[in-house]
Short mmCIF file of C-alpha atoms in Angstrom, two decimals:
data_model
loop_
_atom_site.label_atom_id
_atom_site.label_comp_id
_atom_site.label_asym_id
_atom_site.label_seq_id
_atom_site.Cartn_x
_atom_site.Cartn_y
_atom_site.Cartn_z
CA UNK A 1 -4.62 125.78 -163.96
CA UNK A 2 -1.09 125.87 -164.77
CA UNK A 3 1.69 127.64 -162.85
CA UNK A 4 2.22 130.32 -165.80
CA UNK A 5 -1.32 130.93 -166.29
CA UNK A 6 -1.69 131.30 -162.27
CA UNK A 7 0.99 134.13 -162.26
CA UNK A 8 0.08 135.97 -164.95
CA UNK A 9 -4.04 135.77 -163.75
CA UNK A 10 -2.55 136.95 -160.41
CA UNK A 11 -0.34 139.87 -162.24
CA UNK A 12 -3.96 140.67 -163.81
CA UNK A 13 -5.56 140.63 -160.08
CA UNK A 14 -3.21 142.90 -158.80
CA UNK A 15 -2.97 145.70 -161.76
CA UNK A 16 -6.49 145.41 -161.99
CA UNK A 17 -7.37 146.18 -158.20
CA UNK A 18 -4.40 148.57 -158.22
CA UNK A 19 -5.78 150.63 -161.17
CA UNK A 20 -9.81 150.82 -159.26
CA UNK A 21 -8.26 151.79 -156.41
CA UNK A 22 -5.94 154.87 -158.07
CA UNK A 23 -3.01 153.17 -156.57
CA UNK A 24 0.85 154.16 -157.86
CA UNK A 25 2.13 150.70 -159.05
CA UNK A 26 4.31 152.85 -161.59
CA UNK A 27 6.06 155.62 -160.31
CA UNK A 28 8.07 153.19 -157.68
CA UNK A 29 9.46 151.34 -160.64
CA UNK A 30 10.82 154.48 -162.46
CA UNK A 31 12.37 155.73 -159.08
CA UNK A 32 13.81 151.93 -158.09
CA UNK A 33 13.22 149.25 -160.59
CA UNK A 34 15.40 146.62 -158.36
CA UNK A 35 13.43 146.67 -155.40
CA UNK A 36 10.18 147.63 -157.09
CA UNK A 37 9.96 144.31 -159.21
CA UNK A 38 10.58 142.55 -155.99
CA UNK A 39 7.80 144.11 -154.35
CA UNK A 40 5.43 143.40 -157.45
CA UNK A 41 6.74 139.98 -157.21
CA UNK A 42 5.66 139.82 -153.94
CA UNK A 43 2.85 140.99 -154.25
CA UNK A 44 1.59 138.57 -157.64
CA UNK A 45 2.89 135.64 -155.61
CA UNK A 46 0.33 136.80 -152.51
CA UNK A 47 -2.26 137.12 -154.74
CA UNK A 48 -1.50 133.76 -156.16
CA UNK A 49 -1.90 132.26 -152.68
CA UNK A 50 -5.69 133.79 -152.57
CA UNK A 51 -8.62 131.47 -152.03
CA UNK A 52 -10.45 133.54 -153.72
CA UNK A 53 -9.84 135.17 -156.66
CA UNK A 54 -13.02 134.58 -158.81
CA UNK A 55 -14.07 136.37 -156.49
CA UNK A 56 -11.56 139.25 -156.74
CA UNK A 57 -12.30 138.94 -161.25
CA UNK A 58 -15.89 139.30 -160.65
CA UNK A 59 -15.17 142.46 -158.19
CA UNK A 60 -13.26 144.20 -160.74
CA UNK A 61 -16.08 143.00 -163.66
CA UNK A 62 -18.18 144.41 -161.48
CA UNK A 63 -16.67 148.02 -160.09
CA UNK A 64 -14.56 150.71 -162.20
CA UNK A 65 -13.49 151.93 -158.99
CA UNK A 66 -12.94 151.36 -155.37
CA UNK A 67 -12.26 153.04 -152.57
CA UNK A 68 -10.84 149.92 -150.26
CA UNK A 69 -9.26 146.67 -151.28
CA UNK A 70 -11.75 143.80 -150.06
CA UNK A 71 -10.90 142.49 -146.42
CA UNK A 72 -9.78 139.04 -148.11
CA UNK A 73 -7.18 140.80 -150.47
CA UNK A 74 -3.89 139.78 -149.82
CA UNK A 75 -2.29 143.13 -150.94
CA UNK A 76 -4.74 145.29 -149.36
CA UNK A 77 -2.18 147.04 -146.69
CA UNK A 78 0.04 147.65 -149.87
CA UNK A 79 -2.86 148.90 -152.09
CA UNK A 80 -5.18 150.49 -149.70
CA UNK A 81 -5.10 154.30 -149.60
CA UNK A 82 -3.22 155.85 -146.87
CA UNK A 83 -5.67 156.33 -143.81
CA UNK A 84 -5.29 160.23 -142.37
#
């Protein structure tokens, strides 16, 4: 797989899993776009680094929602819910 078609899968990965688990991936970037896109960034390029993420697509085929990122998610402390 190409570098270009890694990043953008990965940008799928992460607004997919961010959207079943009701996470905000929006409202930081209307409040600070600079440091948002850096986070984003961040966070495609983790996701990129996954061993795993056929894995991750056949998660997401599989559930319209969830209520914790899987323990082998890269992002999960940034997309988990906040714990009480």
């Amino acid at each position: 797989m190409g570098l270009f078609s890694k990043i953008s899968q990965s940008a799928d990965l992460v607004h997919g899993m961010a959207t079943r688990l009701g996470a905000d991936i929006a409202n930081p970037i209307l409040r600070n776009p600079d440091q948002a896109a850096l986070d984003f960034r961040a966070m495609i390029l983790r996701c990129s680094a996954c061993t795993d993420q056929a894995g991750c697509a056949d998660l997401q085929a599989r559930c319209a929602q969830l209520d914790h990122a899987p323990d082998y998610c890269m992002n999960k402390a940034e997309l988990d819910p906040p714990t009480a």
